[in-house]
Short mmCIF file of C-alpha atoms and ligand atoms in Angstrom, two decimals:
data_model
loop_
_atom_site.label_atom_id
_atom_site.label_comp_id
_atom_site.label_asym_id
_atom_site.label_seq_id
_atom_site.Cartn_x
_atom_site.Cartn_y
_atom_site.Cartn_z
CA MET A 599 25.62 117.15 57.94
CA TYR A 600 27.67 114.14 59.07
CA ARG A 601 26.30 112.28 62.07
CA ILE A 602 28.60 110.89 64.76
CA LEU A 603 27.61 107.23 65.19
CA LEU A 604 30.02 106.40 68.00
CA ARG A 605 32.40 108.25 70.29
CA GLU A 606 35.18 106.62 72.28
CA ASP A 607 37.85 108.32 74.41
CA LEU A 608 41.06 106.37 73.86
CA ALA A 609 43.40 108.28 76.20
CA PRO A 610 43.45 111.73 77.81
CA ASN A 611 42.63 114.21 74.97
CA ILE A 612 42.54 111.49 72.31
CA HIS A 613 39.12 110.71 70.85
CA ARG A 614 37.80 108.30 68.26
CA PHE A 615 34.64 109.11 66.26
CA LYS A 616 32.83 106.84 63.85
CA ILE A 617 31.00 109.12 61.38
CA ASP A 618 28.21 108.43 58.91
CA ALA A 619 29.87 109.29 55.56
CA PRO A 620 28.94 106.66 52.92
CA THR A 621 30.49 108.40 49.90
CA ILE A 622 33.85 108.82 51.62
CA ALA A 623 33.74 105.27 53.03
CA ARG A 624 33.19 103.90 49.52
CA LYS A 625 36.37 105.52 48.16
CA ALA A 626 38.79 105.74 51.12
CA GLU A 627 42.24 104.17 50.71
CA PRO A 628 45.14 103.79 53.21
CA GLY A 629 46.92 107.07 54.00
CA GLN A 630 44.18 109.44 52.82
CA PHE A 631 42.59 112.18 54.92
CA VAL A 632 39.46 114.30 55.24
CA ILE A 633 39.01 118.02 55.90
CA VAL A 634 36.53 118.64 58.69
CA ARG A 635 34.58 121.82 59.47
CA VAL A 636 32.77 121.43 62.77
CA ASP A 637 30.15 124.18 62.24
CA ASP A 638 29.30 126.81 59.63
CA LYS A 639 31.71 129.34 61.18
CA GLY A 640 34.44 126.81 61.79
CA GLU A 641 37.97 126.50 60.43
CA ARG A 642 38.86 123.57 58.19
CA ILE A 643 41.22 120.99 59.71
CA PRO A 644 42.75 117.89 58.09
CA LEU A 645 42.35 114.52 59.85
CA THR A 646 43.56 111.13 58.62
CA ILE A 647 40.95 108.51 57.77
CA ALA A 648 41.74 106.05 60.55
CA ASP A 649 39.37 103.35 59.26
CA TRP A 650 36.19 102.81 57.25
CA ASP A 651 33.33 100.37 56.87
CA ARG A 652 32.12 100.32 53.27
CA ASP A 653 29.03 98.19 54.15
CA VAL A 654 27.83 100.44 56.98
CA GLY A 655 28.96 103.61 55.14
CA SER A 656 31.05 104.98 58.00
CA ILE A 657 34.55 106.36 58.45
CA THR A 658 36.62 106.65 61.64
CA ILE A 659 38.73 109.59 62.75
CA VAL A 660 41.04 109.71 65.77
CA PHE A 661 42.13 113.13 66.94
CA ASN A 662 44.29 114.79 69.50
CA GLN A 663 42.63 117.70 71.29
CA VAL A 664 45.22 120.45 70.80
CA GLY A 665 43.45 123.72 69.98
CA LYS A 666 40.30 125.58 68.98
CA THR A 667 38.78 123.24 66.40
CA THR A 668 39.77 119.97 68.03
CA ASN A 669 38.32 121.30 71.32
CA LYS A 670 35.04 122.02 69.53
CA LEU A 671 35.10 118.56 67.99
CA ALA A 672 35.81 116.95 71.37
CA ALA A 673 32.70 118.64 72.81
CA LEU A 674 30.46 116.59 70.46
CA LYS A 675 28.89 113.27 71.40
CA ALA A 676 27.33 110.34 69.55
CA GLY A 677 24.17 111.53 67.77
CA ASP A 678 25.55 115.07 67.16
CA SER A 679 26.52 116.14 63.66
CA ILE A 680 29.55 117.74 62.00
CA GLU A 681 28.86 120.44 59.38
CA ASN A 682 31.27 119.25 56.64
CA VAL A 683 33.55 116.30 56.08
CA ALA A 684 35.31 116.54 52.69
CA GLY A 685 37.32 113.67 51.23
CA PRO A 686 38.93 111.34 50.67
CA LEU A 687 41.85 113.70 49.99
CA GLY A 688 45.53 113.13 49.26
CA LEU A 689 47.23 110.24 47.51
CA PRO A 690 46.87 106.75 48.99
CA VAL A 691 50.04 104.97 50.08
CA ALA A 692 51.30 102.63 47.33
CA ILE A 693 50.97 99.17 48.90
CA GLU A 694 52.87 96.15 47.60
CA ASN A 695 54.77 93.18 48.97
CA PHE A 696 57.97 94.98 50.00
CA GLY A 697 59.09 92.18 52.32
CA ASN A 698 60.07 93.19 55.85
CA VAL A 699 58.42 96.46 56.95
CA ALA A 700 58.68 98.49 60.17
CA CYS A 701 55.96 101.01 61.09
CA VAL A 702 57.07 103.64 63.62
CA VAL A 703 54.16 105.52 65.19
CA GLY A 704 53.45 108.07 67.89
CA GLY A 705 50.74 110.59 68.76
CA TYR A 706 47.52 110.17 66.75
CA GLY A 707 49.56 108.04 64.28
CA ALA A 708 49.25 105.11 66.70
CA ALA A 709 45.62 104.80 65.61
CA THR A 710 45.57 106.43 62.16
CA ILE A 711 48.24 104.18 60.60
CA LEU A 712 45.92 101.16 61.02
CA PRO A 713 44.64 101.02 57.37
CA ILE A 714 48.25 101.12 56.10
CA VAL A 715 49.40 98.35 58.46
CA ARG A 716 46.39 96.20 57.58
CA ALA A 717 46.94 96.67 53.81
CA LEU A 718 50.65 95.85 54.19
CA LYS A 719 49.80 92.64 56.04
CA GLU A 720 47.18 91.68 53.46
CA ALA A 721 49.79 92.23 50.70
CA GLY A 722 52.03 89.61 52.35
CA ASN A 723 54.56 91.79 54.18
CA ILE A 724 56.11 90.90 57.53
CA VAL A 725 55.17 93.88 59.68
CA THR A 726 56.84 95.08 62.88
CA SER A 727 55.05 97.99 64.57
CA ILE A 728 56.88 100.22 67.01
CA ILE A 729 54.50 102.38 68.99
CA ARG A 730 55.56 105.11 71.39
CA ALA A 731 53.60 107.03 74.04
CA PRO A 732 54.81 109.34 76.82
CA SER A 733 53.41 107.03 79.55
CA LYS A 734 51.30 103.94 80.25
CA GLU A 735 48.25 106.20 80.77
CA THR A 736 48.62 107.90 77.37
CA LEU A 737 49.24 104.69 75.41
CA PHE A 738 46.52 103.70 72.90
CA GLY A 739 46.19 101.82 69.61
CA GLU A 740 48.54 98.93 70.46
CA ALA A 741 45.82 96.25 70.57
CA ARG A 742 44.42 97.03 67.11
CA LEU A 743 47.88 97.46 65.57
CA GLY A 744 48.87 94.14 67.15
CA GLU A 745 46.07 92.39 65.21
CA TYR A 746 47.84 93.15 61.90
CA SER A 747 51.47 93.16 63.00
CA ASP A 748 53.77 90.13 63.22
CA LYS A 749 55.57 91.83 66.07
CA ILE A 750 54.74 94.87 68.18
CA MET A 751 57.20 96.86 70.28
CA VAL A 752 55.76 99.31 72.80
CA VAL A 753 58.00 102.17 73.94
CA THR A 754 56.91 104.48 76.76
CA GLY A 755 58.50 107.56 78.24
CA ASP A 756 58.12 105.97 81.68
CA THR A 757 59.47 102.59 82.80
CA SER A 758 56.16 100.68 82.46
CA ASN A 759 57.50 98.78 79.40
CA GLU A 760 60.51 96.77 78.33
CA TYR A 761 61.44 99.62 75.98
CA HIS A 762 61.45 103.08 77.51
CA GLY A 763 62.62 106.54 76.58
CA PHE A 764 62.35 107.55 72.93
CA VAL A 765 61.71 105.36 69.93
CA PHE A 766 65.05 105.88 68.20
CA GLU A 767 67.25 103.54 70.25
CA PRO A 768 64.92 100.47 69.95
CA LEU A 769 64.58 101.26 66.22
CA ARG A 770 68.37 101.46 65.76
CA GLU A 771 68.84 98.14 67.61
CA LEU A 772 66.18 96.50 65.45
CA LEU A 773 67.80 97.77 62.23
CA LYS A 774 71.16 96.38 63.40
CA LYS A 775 69.63 92.94 63.99
CA GLU A 776 67.33 92.58 60.98
CA LYS A 777 67.28 93.69 57.35
CA PHE A 778 64.25 95.86 56.59
CA ASP A 779 62.94 96.75 53.13
CA LEU A 780 60.79 99.70 54.20
CA VAL A 781 60.16 101.90 57.25
CA ILE A 782 56.93 103.92 57.47
CA THR A 783 56.46 106.62 60.06
CA MET A 784 53.35 108.53 61.17
CA ALA A 785 54.15 110.62 64.25
CA PRO A 786 54.79 114.23 65.30
CA THR A 787 56.98 116.03 62.74
CA CYS A 788 60.05 116.17 64.99
CA VAL A 789 59.83 112.42 65.65
CA MET A 790 59.52 111.60 61.93
CA ARG A 791 62.59 113.74 61.22
CA LEU A 792 64.58 111.79 63.82
CA VAL A 793 63.27 108.46 62.50
CA SER A 794 64.59 109.45 59.06
CA LEU A 795 68.00 110.31 60.59
CA THR A 796 68.01 106.96 62.43
CA THR A 797 67.27 104.89 59.31
CA LYS A 798 69.61 106.82 56.96
CA PRO A 799 72.87 104.99 57.81
CA PHE A 800 71.07 101.66 57.26
CA LYS A 801 70.06 102.76 53.72
CA VAL A 802 66.50 101.52 54.25
CA LYS A 803 63.80 103.30 52.26
CA THR A 804 61.76 105.39 54.70
CA ILE A 805 58.46 107.13 54.05
CA ALA A 806 56.72 109.66 56.30
CA SER A 807 53.15 110.99 56.43
CA LEU A 808 53.67 114.76 56.67
CA ASN A 809 51.33 117.07 58.56
CA PRO A 810 52.01 120.67 57.53
CA ILE A 811 49.36 123.33 58.13
CA MET A 812 46.61 122.89 55.52
CA VAL A 813 43.73 125.15 54.55
CA ASP A 814 41.83 124.08 51.41
CA GLY A 815 43.36 120.61 50.98
CA THR A 816 42.99 120.76 47.20
CA GLY A 817 46.28 122.31 46.03
CA MET A 818 45.03 125.89 45.68
CA CYS A 819 46.22 127.90 48.72
CA GLY A 820 49.87 126.78 48.84
CA CYS A 821 49.78 126.63 52.63
CA CYS A 822 50.90 123.00 52.87
CA ARG A 823 53.99 123.39 50.65
CA VAL A 824 56.94 121.22 51.53
CA ILE A 825 60.30 120.82 49.81
CA ILE A 826 61.04 117.31 48.64
CA ASP A 827 64.44 116.69 47.01
CA GLY A 828 64.71 120.44 46.34
CA VAL A 829 61.32 120.66 44.61
CA THR A 830 58.23 122.37 46.08
CA LYS A 831 55.31 119.98 46.55
CA PHE A 832 51.87 120.44 48.09
CA ALA A 833 51.31 117.82 50.79
CA CYS A 834 47.54 117.84 50.24
CA VAL A 835 47.64 116.74 46.61
CA ASP A 836 51.18 115.36 46.08
CA GLY A 837 51.26 113.62 49.51
CA PRO A 838 50.84 113.52 52.44
CA VAL A 839 53.30 110.57 52.25
CA PHE A 840 56.80 111.32 50.91
CA ASP A 841 60.30 109.82 50.94
CA ALA A 842 61.54 110.86 54.39
CA GLN A 843 65.19 111.15 53.27
CA GLU A 844 64.22 113.80 50.72
CA VAL A 845 62.12 116.03 53.00
CA ALA A 846 63.56 119.48 53.93
CA TRP A 847 62.73 118.82 57.60
CA ASP A 848 64.07 122.05 59.08
CA MET A 849 61.89 124.17 56.82
CA LEU A 850 58.85 121.99 57.49
CA MET A 851 59.35 122.15 61.25
CA THR A 852 59.86 125.92 61.25
CA ARG A 853 56.62 126.48 59.32
CA ARG A 854 54.66 123.79 61.20
CA CYS A 855 55.65 124.97 64.66
CA THR A 856 55.58 128.77 64.17
CA TYR A 857 52.43 129.30 66.25
CA SER A 858 52.44 126.11 68.32
CA GLY A 859 53.35 127.77 71.62
CA GLU A 860 50.66 130.44 71.19
CA THR A 861 47.85 127.91 71.23
CA SER A 862 49.26 125.40 73.65
CA PRO A 863 52.09 125.88 76.18
CA GLU A 864 52.53 122.10 76.15
CA LEU A 865 53.39 122.20 72.43
CA ARG A 866 55.90 125.00 73.05
CA TYR A 867 57.64 122.70 75.52
CA GLN A 868 57.70 119.87 72.96
CA CYS A 869 59.16 122.19 70.34
CA TYR A 870 61.78 123.40 72.80
CA LYS A 871 62.72 119.76 73.38
CA CYS A 872 63.09 119.04 69.65
CA ALA A 873 65.48 121.95 69.32
CA GLN A 874 67.74 120.24 71.88
CA TRP A 875 68.05 116.99 69.89
C1 LIG B 632 47.31 115.35 56.33
C2 LIG B 632 47.10 115.60 57.81
C3 LIG B 632 46.48 114.65 58.57
C4 LIG B 632 46.29 114.87 59.93
N1 LIG B 632 45.67 113.87 60.64
C5 LIG B 632 45.42 114.07 61.95
C6 LIG B 632 44.72 113.06 62.68
O1 LIG B 632 44.31 112.02 62.15
N2 LIG B 632 44.51 113.30 64.00
C7 LIG B 632 44.96 114.46 64.62
O2 LIG B 632 44.76 114.62 65.83
N3 LIG B 632 45.58 115.44 63.93
C8 LIG B 632 45.82 115.27 62.61
N4 LIG B 632 46.45 116.27 61.90
C9 LIG B 632 46.81 117.52 62.59
C10 LIG B 632 45.53 118.36 62.78
O3 LIG B 632 45.08 118.79 61.52
C11 LIG B 632 45.80 119.58 63.69
O4 LIG B 632 46.14 119.12 64.98
C12 LIG B 632 44.55 120.44 63.79
O5 LIG B 632 44.41 121.14 62.58
C13 LIG B 632 44.65 121.41 64.95
O6 LIG B 632 43.56 122.30 64.91
P1 LIG B 632 43.10 123.09 66.20
O7 LIG B 632 42.26 124.24 65.74
O8 LIG B 632 42.49 122.19 67.19
O9 LIG B 632 44.44 123.62 66.80
P2 LIG B 632 45.14 125.05 66.64
O10 LIG B 632 44.84 125.81 67.88
O11 LIG B 632 44.80 125.70 65.35
O12 LIG B 632 46.62 124.61 66.53
C14 LIG B 632 47.22 123.65 67.38
C15 LIG B 632 48.32 122.96 66.59
O13 LIG B 632 47.82 122.37 65.37
C16 LIG B 632 48.50 122.87 64.22
N5 LIG B 632 47.52 123.15 63.14
C17 LIG B 632 46.56 124.10 63.21
N6 LIG B 632 45.82 124.13 62.07
C18 LIG B 632 46.32 123.18 61.27
C19 LIG B 632 45.97 122.74 59.97
N7 LIG B 632 44.98 123.27 59.29
N8 LIG B 632 46.71 121.73 59.42
C20 LIG B 632 47.71 121.15 60.11
N9 LIG B 632 48.05 121.53 61.38
C21 LIG B 632 47.40 122.54 61.94
C22 LIG B 632 49.19 124.13 64.68
O14 LIG B 632 50.45 124.36 64.03
C23 LIG B 632 49.45 123.89 66.15
O15 LIG B 632 50.63 123.19 66.34
C24 LIG B 632 46.71 116.08 60.54
C25 LIG B 632 47.32 117.06 59.76
C26 LIG B 632 47.53 116.83 58.42
C27 LIG B 632 48.16 117.88 57.57
S1 LIG B 633 46.24 122.90 51.78
FE1 LIG B 633 46.15 124.47 50.29
S2 LIG B 633 47.53 123.79 48.78
FE2 LIG B 633 47.51 122.18 50.21
#
């Protein structure tokens, strides 16, 4: 059993848990994830390791309450326990001094990209973080990202910020003004696809943390398969981070969103909107 040491609600339906998991904390690297099973009858869901404390032996997860398992998880409080937390899984992001790096985040990615941004900063990169939320009320993660970013741009769907609307226009303007060596994106699938389309004409290397449906997380079930440069890869063992220009986005989005409207009408609306772009 994995005890919840701390619970914090970051925004409506977005929760942050610090969990007692010393073995995972010892080995976690930026970009890796865990597979969580809330109780002995529960489904297995993948969640990014949003932080860790090797001395205390804890890891942090940040999750969006979207369906059955995340609702069950959200019902827990500090002191409760989770049945299984398996990890760290997936390949860590290769960190080096690339130079000028932009991190484009939305959804849970606003919090879960933190270890990558911190490692990039520690490796000597100049980091610009662009964070997007639908509104001022649903914005989270900007303070912690700001600690490790040279510059932070906040984009909201409402007019509460200098940048409003979607993330693509501010990103395009930034790429026109400055030369970037790398763009990293961790956001809903449709947003990452559009980030990759935005960066393509600028010929800047772009990597994306993919979130296909996963079951075992160890390369055995084939559920998380994605096509990268025409070759089938399993996101759980070959990723989850891949070159965004080589991802077969349409196939990924079709598989990822097949059942989204059945579990959450809100997600159906989002998927309808992506189809319009
Ligand atoms: C590598 C990886 C890291 C992730 N990290 C995070 C994170 O840090 N925080 C976060 O909030 N979410 C993260 N996700 C997405 C998260 O796994 C899903 O939101 C979660 O599984 C939904 O489960 P549910 O039972 O609550 O929802 P459901 O009712 O099952 O489904 C709601 C939505 O979640 C999707 N989904 C369902 N099961 C899975 C699954 N096993 N794998 C992927 N998507 C699924 C469905 O397509 C649907 O759109 C990550 C996914 C991957 C693949
Ligand atoms: S989740 Fe089963 S192969 Fe990746």
